[in-house]
C-alpha atoms as an extended CHARMM CRD file, in Angstrom:
* protein
*
       142  EXT
         1         1  MET       CA             86.9310000000      101.1550000000      112.5860000000  PROA      1               0.0000000000
         2         2  ASN       CA             86.0380000000       97.5240000000      113.0380000000  PROA      2               0.0000000000
         3         3  TRP       CA             88.0960000000       95.8170000000      110.3280000000  PROA      3               0.0000000000
         4         4  ASP       CA             87.7430000000       92.1150000000      109.5670000000  PROA      4               0.0000000000
         5         5  TYR       CA             91.5270000000       91.6700000000      109.8340000000  PROA      5               0.0000000000
         6         6  PRO       CA             94.2950000000       93.7620000000      111.3990000000  PROA      6               0.0000000000
         7         7  ASN       CA             96.4050000000       96.2840000000      109.5070000000  PROA      7               0.0000000000
         8         8  PRO       CA             94.4390000000       96.8580000000      106.3020000000  PROA      8               0.0000000000
         9         9  PHE       CA             95.8520000000       98.7960000000      103.4100000000  PROA      9               0.0000000000
        10        10  THR       CA             93.3220000000      101.6150000000      103.1100000000  PROA      10              0.0000000000
        11        11  TRP       CA             92.1290000000      103.6400000000      100.1480000000  PROA      11              0.0000000000
        12        12  ARG       CA             89.7320000000      106.5630000000      100.6000000000  PROA      12              0.0000000000
        13        13  VAL       CA             86.8370000000      107.2820000000       98.2430000000  PROA      13              0.0000000000
        14        14  SER       CA             84.4790000000      110.2420000000       98.1020000000  PROA      14              0.0000000000
        15        15  VAL       CA             81.3320000000      109.2590000000       96.2040000000  PROA      15              0.0000000000
        16        16  GLU       CA             80.9110000000      111.4330000000       93.1080000000  PROA      16              0.0000000000
        17        17  SER       CA             77.8550000000      111.8880000000       90.9040000000  PROA      17              0.0000000000
        18        18  SER       CA             79.3190000000      109.5990000000       88.2120000000  PROA      18              0.0000000000
        19        19  ALA       CA             78.9380000000      106.6510000000       90.6310000000  PROA      19              0.0000000000
        20        20  ILE       CA             75.2220000000      107.2560000000       91.2480000000  PROA      20              0.0000000000
        21        21  ASP       CA             72.6520000000      105.1920000000       89.3310000000  PROA      21              0.0000000000
        22        22  ALA       CA             68.9940000000      105.7600000000       88.4170000000  PROA      22              0.0000000000
        23        23  LEU       CA             67.9130000000      104.5670000000       91.8750000000  PROA      23              0.0000000000
        24        24  GLY       CA             69.8570000000      107.3820000000       93.5520000000  PROA      24              0.0000000000
        25        25  HSD       CA             72.5420000000      105.2580000000       95.1910000000  PROA      25              0.0000000000
        26        26  VAL       CA             75.9920000000      104.0240000000       94.2060000000  PROA      26              0.0000000000
        27        27  ASN       CA             75.8890000000      101.6660000000       91.2270000000  PROA      27              0.0000000000
        28        28  ASN       CA             77.2130000000       98.1590000000       91.8660000000  PROA      28              0.0000000000
        29        29  LYS       CA             79.9910000000       98.4950000000       89.2810000000  PROA      29              0.0000000000
        30        30  ALA       CA             81.5480000000      101.3850000000       91.2290000000  PROA      30              0.0000000000
        31        31  TYR       CA             82.4570000000       99.0490000000       94.0910000000  PROA      31              0.0000000000
        32        32  LEU       CA             84.4020000000       96.8040000000       91.7110000000  PROA      32              0.0000000000
        33        33  GLU       CA             86.2540000000       99.8390000000       90.3590000000  PROA      33              0.0000000000
        34        34  TRP       CA             87.1070000000      101.0070000000       93.8750000000  PROA      34              0.0000000000
        35        35  ILE       CA             88.3980000000       97.6450000000       95.0720000000  PROA      35              0.0000000000
        36        36  MET       CA             90.5600000000       97.3080000000       91.9480000000  PROA      36              0.0000000000
        37        37  GLU       CA             91.9810000000      100.8130000000       92.5280000000  PROA      37              0.0000000000
        38        38  ALA       CA             92.7510000000       99.8430000000       96.1260000000  PROA      38              0.0000000000
        39        39  ALA       CA             94.3490000000       96.5630000000       95.0180000000  PROA      39              0.0000000000
        40        40  TRP       CA             96.6420000000       98.3610000000       92.5480000000  PROA      40              0.0000000000
        41        41  ALA       CA             97.5690000000      101.0110000000       95.1080000000  PROA      41              0.0000000000
        42        42  HSD       CA             98.3760000000       98.2780000000       97.6340000000  PROA      42              0.0000000000
        43        43  SER       CA            100.4070000000       96.3690000000       95.0490000000  PROA      43              0.0000000000
        44        44  GLY       CA            102.4010000000       99.5320000000       94.3540000000  PROA      44              0.0000000000
        45        45  LYS       CA            103.0710000000       99.9970000000       98.0520000000  PROA      45              0.0000000000
        46        46  LEU       CA            104.2910000000       96.3860000000       98.1700000000  PROA      46              0.0000000000
        47        47  GLY       CA            106.7260000000       97.1780000000       95.3370000000  PROA      47              0.0000000000
        48        48  LEU       CA            104.9800000000       95.8530000000       92.2110000000  PROA      48              0.0000000000
        49        49  ARG       CA            103.4410000000       98.2290000000       89.6830000000  PROA      49              0.0000000000
        50        50  ILE       CA            102.1560000000       97.5680000000       86.1760000000  PROA      50              0.0000000000
        51        51  ASP       CA            105.5560000000       98.4480000000       84.6660000000  PROA      51              0.0000000000
        52        52  ASP       CA            107.1150000000       95.7760000000       86.9060000000  PROA      52              0.0000000000
        53        53  TYR       CA            104.6200000000       93.2350000000       85.5540000000  PROA      53              0.0000000000
        54        54  THR       CA            105.6780000000       94.1650000000       82.0190000000  PROA      54              0.0000000000
        55        55  ARG       CA            109.3840000000       94.0170000000       82.8840000000  PROA      55              0.0000000000
        56        56  LEU       CA            109.0040000000       90.6100000000       84.5670000000  PROA      56              0.0000000000
        57        57  GLY       CA            106.7130000000       89.2140000000       81.8710000000  PROA      57              0.0000000000
        58        58  PHE       CA            104.1180000000       88.0070000000       84.4030000000  PROA      58              0.0000000000
        59        59  ALA       CA            100.8280000000       89.3180000000       85.7610000000  PROA      59              0.0000000000
        60        60  PHE       CA             98.0420000000       88.4150000000       88.1250000000  PROA      60              0.0000000000
        61        61  VAL       CA             94.6360000000       88.2980000000       86.4370000000  PROA      61              0.0000000000
        62        62  ALA       CA             91.2810000000       88.0110000000       88.1450000000  PROA      62              0.0000000000
        63        63  ARG       CA             89.8070000000       84.5210000000       88.0240000000  PROA      63              0.0000000000
        64        64  ARG       CA             86.7970000000       85.2460000000       90.2090000000  PROA      64              0.0000000000
        65        65  HSD       CA             85.2690000000       88.1810000000       92.0820000000  PROA      65              0.0000000000
        66        66  GLU       CA             82.8230000000       87.8310000000       94.9540000000  PROA      66              0.0000000000
        67        67  LEU       CA             80.9270000000       91.0480000000       95.6900000000  PROA      67              0.0000000000
        68        68  ASN       CA             78.6190000000       91.3770000000       98.6940000000  PROA      68              0.0000000000
        69        69  TYR       CA             76.6230000000       94.6040000000       98.9350000000  PROA      69              0.0000000000
        70        70  LEU       CA             75.5790000000       95.0800000000      102.5630000000  PROA      70              0.0000000000
        71        71  ALA       CA             74.1550000000       98.6240000000      102.6730000000  PROA      71              0.0000000000
        72        72  PRO       CA             73.6010000000      101.4020000000      100.1200000000  PROA      72              0.0000000000
        73        73  THR       CA             75.8950000000      104.3900000000       99.8020000000  PROA      73              0.0000000000
        74        74  PHE       CA             75.0660000000      107.7940000000       98.3710000000  PROA      74              0.0000000000
        75        75  LEU       CA             76.4480000000      110.9420000000       96.7660000000  PROA      75              0.0000000000
        76        76  HSD       CA             79.1510000000      112.6150000000       98.8850000000  PROA      76              0.0000000000
        77        77  ASP       CA             79.5280000000      109.6400000000      101.2520000000  PROA      77              0.0000000000
        78        78  ARG       CA             83.1290000000      109.1910000000      102.3100000000  PROA      78              0.0000000000
        79        79  LEU       CA             84.2150000000      105.5650000000      102.1950000000  PROA      79              0.0000000000
        80        80  ILE       CA             87.3130000000      103.6780000000      103.2710000000  PROA      80              0.0000000000
        81        81  VAL       CA             88.3170000000      100.5980000000      101.2990000000  PROA      81              0.0000000000
        82        82  GLY       CA             90.3820000000       98.1390000000      103.3400000000  PROA      82              0.0000000000
        83        83  THR       CA             92.2050000000       95.3030000000      101.5980000000  PROA      83              0.0000000000
        84        84  TRP       CA             94.4100000000       92.3800000000      102.5450000000  PROA      84              0.0000000000
        85        85  ILE       CA             96.1700000000       89.5580000000      100.7570000000  PROA      85              0.0000000000
        86        86  VAL       CA             94.8240000000       86.5220000000      102.5920000000  PROA      86              0.0000000000
        87        87  THR       CA             96.5180000000       83.6520000000      100.7250000000  PROA      87              0.0000000000
        88        88  ASN       CA             99.3560000000       83.0850000000       98.2960000000  PROA      88              0.0000000000
        89        89  ASP       CA            100.1740000000       79.4910000000       97.3870000000  PROA      89              0.0000000000
        90        90  GLY       CA            103.5910000000       80.4930000000       96.0000000000  PROA      90              0.0000000000
        91        91  LYS       CA            102.7080000000       78.8030000000       92.7040000000  PROA      91              0.0000000000
        92        92  PHE       CA             99.7220000000       80.0300000000       90.7290000000  PROA      92              0.0000000000
        93        93  ARG       CA             97.1070000000       81.5700000000       92.9980000000  PROA      93              0.0000000000
        94        94  SER       CA             96.5250000000       84.3920000000       95.4180000000  PROA      94              0.0000000000
        95        95  ARG       CA             93.4060000000       85.7050000000       97.1460000000  PROA      95              0.0000000000
        96        96  ARG       CA             92.6560000000       89.2550000000       98.2190000000  PROA      96              0.0000000000
        97        97  GLU       CA             89.7560000000       90.3450000000      100.4270000000  PROA      97              0.0000000000
        98        98  TYR       CA             88.1090000000       93.7390000000      100.7110000000  PROA      98              0.0000000000
        99        99  GLN       CA             85.9140000000       95.5810000000      103.1820000000  PROA      99              0.0000000000
       100       100  ILE       CA             84.3810000000       98.9980000000      102.5630000000  PROA      100             0.0000000000
       101       101  MET       CA             83.2060000000      101.1240000000      105.4680000000  PROA      101             0.0000000000
       102       102  ARG       CA             81.3490000000      104.4050000000      105.5590000000  PROA      102             0.0000000000
       103       103  GLU       CA             83.6330000000      106.8760000000      107.2960000000  PROA      103             0.0000000000
       104       104  ASN       CA             81.0280000000      108.8470000000      109.2850000000  PROA      104             0.0000000000
       105       105  ASP       CA             79.4910000000      105.8680000000      111.1290000000  PROA      105             0.0000000000
       106       106  GLY       CA             81.9900000000      103.0250000000      110.6150000000  PROA      106             0.0000000000
       107       107  LYS       CA             79.3150000000      100.8040000000      109.0560000000  PROA      107             0.0000000000
       108       108  THR       CA             80.5590000000       98.0400000000      106.7710000000  PROA      108             0.0000000000
       109       109  VAL       CA             78.7060000000       98.5470000000      103.4820000000  PROA      109             0.0000000000
       110       110  PHE       CA             80.5430000000       96.0000000000      101.3090000000  PROA      110             0.0000000000
       111       111  ARG       CA             82.6870000000       92.8820000000      101.5460000000  PROA      111             0.0000000000
       112       112  GLY       CA             84.3170000000       91.0750000000       98.6700000000  PROA      112             0.0000000000
       113       113  SER       CA             87.2160000000       89.0360000000       97.4190000000  PROA      113             0.0000000000
       114       114  THR       CA             89.2060000000       88.3340000000       94.2810000000  PROA      114             0.0000000000
       115       115  ASP       CA             90.9160000000       85.0940000000       93.3380000000  PROA      115             0.0000000000
       116       116  TRP       CA             93.9830000000       85.8720000000       91.2390000000  PROA      116             0.0000000000
       117       117  VAL       CA             95.9410000000       83.5940000000       88.8890000000  PROA      117             0.0000000000
       118       118  CYS       CA             99.4800000000       84.2530000000       87.7000000000  PROA      118             0.0000000000
       119       119  ILE       CA             99.9660000000       84.2260000000       83.9310000000  PROA      119             0.0000000000
       120       120  ARG       CA            102.8350000000       84.7190000000       81.5100000000  PROA      120             0.0000000000
       121       121  LEU       CA            102.2470000000       87.8750000000       79.5060000000  PROA      121             0.0000000000
       122       122  ASP       CA            103.7030000000       86.3940000000       76.3050000000  PROA      122             0.0000000000
       123       123  THR       CA            101.3120000000       83.4130000000       76.2550000000  PROA      123             0.0000000000
       124       124  GLY       CA             98.4220000000       84.4660000000       78.4820000000  PROA      124             0.0000000000
       125       125  LYS       CA             98.6050000000       81.0340000000       80.1000000000  PROA      125             0.0000000000
       126       126  PRO       CA             98.8360000000       80.2310000000       83.8130000000  PROA      126             0.0000000000
       127       127  SER       CA            102.3740000000       80.0490000000       85.1230000000  PROA      127             0.0000000000
       128       128  VAL       CA            104.2160000000       79.5700000000       88.3670000000  PROA      128             0.0000000000
       129       129  MET       CA            104.6710000000       83.0450000000       89.7980000000  PROA      129             0.0000000000
       130       130  PRO       CA            108.1370000000       84.6150000000       89.8110000000  PROA      130             0.0000000000
       131       131  ALA       CA            110.0410000000       85.0760000000       93.0590000000  PROA      131             0.0000000000
       132       132  GLU       CA            109.1850000000       88.8020000000       93.0620000000  PROA      132             0.0000000000
       133       133  PHE       CA            105.4580000000       87.9610000000       93.2640000000  PROA      133             0.0000000000
       134       134  ILE       CA            105.9870000000       85.4100000000       96.0130000000  PROA      134             0.0000000000
       135       135  GLN       CA            107.9870000000       87.9180000000       98.0510000000  PROA      135             0.0000000000
       136       136  ALA       CA            105.7130000000       90.9490000000       97.5180000000  PROA      136             0.0000000000
       137       137  TYR       CA            102.3590000000       89.2130000000       97.8110000000  PROA      137             0.0000000000
       138       138  GLN       CA            102.7090000000       87.4630000000      101.1350000000  PROA      138             0.0000000000
       139       139  PRO       CA             99.5160000000       87.4050000000      103.2140000000  PROA      139             0.0000000000
       140       140  THR       CA             98.9390000000       90.7340000000      104.9640000000  PROA      140             0.0000000000
       141       141  ASN       CA             95.9600000000       89.7290000000      107.1240000000  PROA      141             0.0000000000
       142       142  VAL       CA             98.0590000000       88.6200000000      110.0950000000  PROA      142             0.0000000000
């Protein structure tokens, strides 16, 4: 596989009928669902799950998604979602990038990114991230 960065966290997807739209290919919203599933799985591997967010009283929320659809995918395609944390300012913001490849030919079918902002759960307002976030969410694209 020709990944954009070394050592991606990978998440495998098998395209099911529920992801197919009226045009016979994967609906755009499915890609967003898949990258969010991969991001949460990666976060868990790094040691932070949703219950940790609740316990700490902080969370990362999406500020902006960029979604670039490069080639269509279809029912029963097997896809690999690769993801990396590419920046963490140690204060408020972090950025994660994604690349989805079709398993059978290695073709990149999607690239995207999410800009995250740390908030306090009790106020919903931006906040400096806790030490646990700084430690867990160090860039992984090196």
